[in-house]
Short mmCIF file of C-alpha atoms in Angstrom, two decimals:
data_model
loop_
_atom_site.label_atom_id
_atom_site.label_comp_id
_atom_site.label_asym_id
_atom_site.label_seq_id
_atom_site.Cartn_x
_atom_site.Cartn_y
_atom_site.Cartn_z
CA MET A 1 -14.15 88.37 147.24
CA SER A 2 -12.96 85.67 149.60
CA HIS A 3 -12.68 82.12 148.34
CA SER A 4 -12.79 78.91 150.36
CA PHE A 5 -9.42 77.61 151.52
CA ARG A 6 -9.08 73.89 152.18
CA ARG A 7 -6.55 71.15 152.74
CA LEU A 8 -6.21 68.78 149.81
CA GLY A 9 -5.61 65.05 150.24
CA GLU A 10 -5.47 61.66 148.54
CA ALA A 11 -9.03 62.12 147.22
CA ASP A 12 -7.74 65.10 145.19
CA LEU A 13 -4.92 63.16 143.49
CA SER A 14 -6.56 62.98 140.04
CA LEU A 15 -7.41 66.70 140.19
CA LEU A 16 -3.85 67.57 141.21
CA LEU A 17 -2.53 65.59 138.24
CA GLN A 18 -4.84 67.51 135.90
CA TRP A 19 -3.89 70.85 137.44
CA GLU A 20 -0.17 70.04 137.16
CA SER A 21 -0.49 69.32 133.43
CA LEU A 22 -2.45 72.56 132.90
CA CYS A 23 -0.17 74.75 135.00
CA PHE A 24 3.25 73.21 134.33
CA PRO A 25 3.12 71.65 130.85
CA GLY A 26 6.31 69.69 130.28
CA GLU A 27 7.38 70.20 133.91
CA GLU A 28 4.43 68.63 135.72
CA TRP A 29 4.93 66.38 138.71
CA THR A 30 4.25 62.68 138.17
CA GLU A 31 1.52 60.74 139.94
CA LYS A 32 4.16 59.11 142.17
CA MET A 33 5.65 62.50 143.09
CA ILE A 34 2.24 63.88 144.05
CA GLN A 35 1.29 60.71 145.97
CA THR A 36 4.55 60.88 147.92
CA HIS A 37 4.03 64.57 148.59
CA LEU A 38 0.52 63.96 149.95
CA GLU A 39 1.81 61.11 152.10
CA PHE A 40 4.51 63.18 153.81
CA HIS A 41 3.49 66.84 153.30
CA VAL A 42 0.42 69.00 152.80
CA ALA A 43 -1.47 70.62 149.94
CA PHE A 44 -4.04 73.40 149.92
CA GLY A 45 -6.57 74.67 147.43
CA LEU A 46 -8.45 77.92 147.02
CA GLY A 47 -11.66 78.49 145.10
CA ASP A 48 -15.40 78.70 145.36
CA PRO A 49 -16.90 76.25 144.74
CA GLU A 50 -14.19 74.46 142.70
CA THR A 51 -10.47 74.88 143.33
CA LYS A 52 -8.85 77.48 141.09
CA CYS A 53 -5.45 77.77 142.75
CA TYR A 54 -3.34 75.27 144.70
CA ALA A 55 -0.14 74.93 146.68
CA LEU A 56 2.01 71.95 147.61
CA VAL A 57 3.96 72.73 150.77
CA CYS A 58 6.30 71.07 153.24
CA GLU A 59 5.67 71.87 156.88
CA THR A 60 8.37 71.45 159.51
CA PRO A 61 8.18 72.58 163.15
CA TRP A 62 9.86 75.89 162.26
CA GLU A 63 9.18 76.63 158.57
CA ILE A 64 7.05 76.14 155.48
CA GLU A 65 8.58 75.50 152.08
CA ILE A 66 6.33 76.11 149.11
CA PHE A 67 7.18 73.47 146.50
CA ARG A 68 4.44 74.39 144.03
CA ILE A 69 1.92 77.18 143.79
CA ALA A 70 -0.20 77.68 140.71
CA THR A 71 -3.42 79.16 139.42
CA LEU A 72 -5.37 77.31 136.75
CA PRO A 73 -4.97 79.10 133.40
CA ASN A 74 -8.58 80.35 133.12
CA TYR A 75 -8.34 82.10 136.50
CA ARG A 76 -4.98 83.84 136.27
CA LYS A 77 -4.53 87.58 136.89
CA LEU A 78 -7.42 87.65 139.39
CA GLY A 79 -5.33 87.81 142.57
CA LEU A 80 -5.99 84.20 143.56
CA ALA A 81 -2.35 83.24 144.13
CA LYS A 82 -1.95 86.24 146.41
CA GLU A 83 -5.12 85.27 148.27
CA LEU A 84 -3.80 81.72 148.63
CA LEU A 85 -0.45 82.96 149.96
CA ILE A 86 -2.20 85.16 152.52
CA ALA A 87 -4.34 82.18 153.59
CA LEU A 88 -1.17 80.12 154.03
CA PHE A 89 0.39 82.88 156.15
CA GLN A 90 -2.74 82.86 158.33
CA GLU A 91 -2.65 79.05 158.56
CA PHE A 92 0.98 79.13 159.73
CA PRO A 93 1.42 82.59 161.34
CA LYS A 94 4.55 81.82 163.36
CA LYS A 95 6.59 80.12 160.63
CA GLU A 96 9.12 81.32 158.09
CA PHE A 97 8.25 80.64 154.46
CA PHE A 98 10.71 79.65 151.74
CA LEU A 99 10.35 79.07 148.01
CA GLU A 100 12.36 78.92 144.82
CA VAL A 101 11.29 80.51 141.56
CA LYS A 102 12.85 80.77 138.11
CA GLU A 103 14.58 84.13 137.76
CA SER A 104 12.77 84.60 134.44
CA ASN A 105 9.36 84.40 136.16
CA LEU A 106 9.19 88.11 136.94
CA ALA A 107 5.43 88.12 137.57
CA ALA A 108 5.83 85.50 140.30
CA ILE A 109 8.81 87.30 141.84
CA ASP A 110 6.79 90.54 141.93
CA LEU A 111 3.90 88.67 143.58
CA TYR A 112 6.15 87.14 146.22
CA GLN A 113 7.81 90.47 146.98
CA SER A 114 4.35 92.11 147.30
CA VAL A 115 3.51 89.75 150.19
CA GLY A 116 6.81 90.15 152.04
CA PHE A 117 9.25 87.69 150.49
CA ILE A 118 12.85 88.81 150.09
CA GLU A 119 15.56 87.30 147.90
CA LEU A 120 18.16 85.26 149.79
CA GLU A 121 20.33 83.95 146.95
CA ARG A 122 20.41 82.71 143.36
CA ARG A 123 21.25 79.18 142.32
CA LYS A 124 22.78 79.05 138.85
CA LYS A 125 21.69 76.26 136.49
CA TYR A 126 19.32 74.92 139.15
CA TYR A 127 16.46 73.80 136.92
CA PRO A 128 16.65 71.01 134.30
CA ASP A 129 16.43 73.61 131.52
CA GLY A 130 19.55 75.32 132.91
CA SER A 131 17.76 78.36 134.31
CA THR A 132 18.64 80.03 137.60
CA ALA A 133 16.53 79.73 140.75
CA VAL A 134 15.87 82.64 143.07
CA LEU A 135 15.58 81.48 146.70
CA MET A 136 13.16 83.66 148.63
CA LYS A 137 12.13 83.91 152.29
CA ARG A 138 9.30 85.52 154.23
CA ASN A 139 9.55 86.02 157.98
CA PRO A 140 6.57 85.28 160.23
CA SER A 141 4.15 88.05 161.07
CA GLU A 142 5.03 89.71 164.32
#
């Protein structure tokens, strides 16, 4: 089943704050962080009719960096994050994608590898809790 894919903006700020607290308890972005992100970068949501999965990304002329990608807790394990990633690849077909993920988040790493991401390097003690980040990259579709 295909869900609607849309750009999120300032009007979605309160929803993004709610989603952050549901998806990243204790590590959620603040209102100021999200406002700044929306001012300088882009966000996307996936769902039908309401958003069930979202991504906060930075677009440059040559690449996309995924800062956040999350599925709301009640909709996990349904393939929505994969569908959102594929929609992002279609939105930006000629760009490289980058992201960082905690090395302990094996489900996310498996997901990213399943859609073409490869590991570039590991950054020890990268996160505030001392955990290691895995930097991953996906080349554009040829």
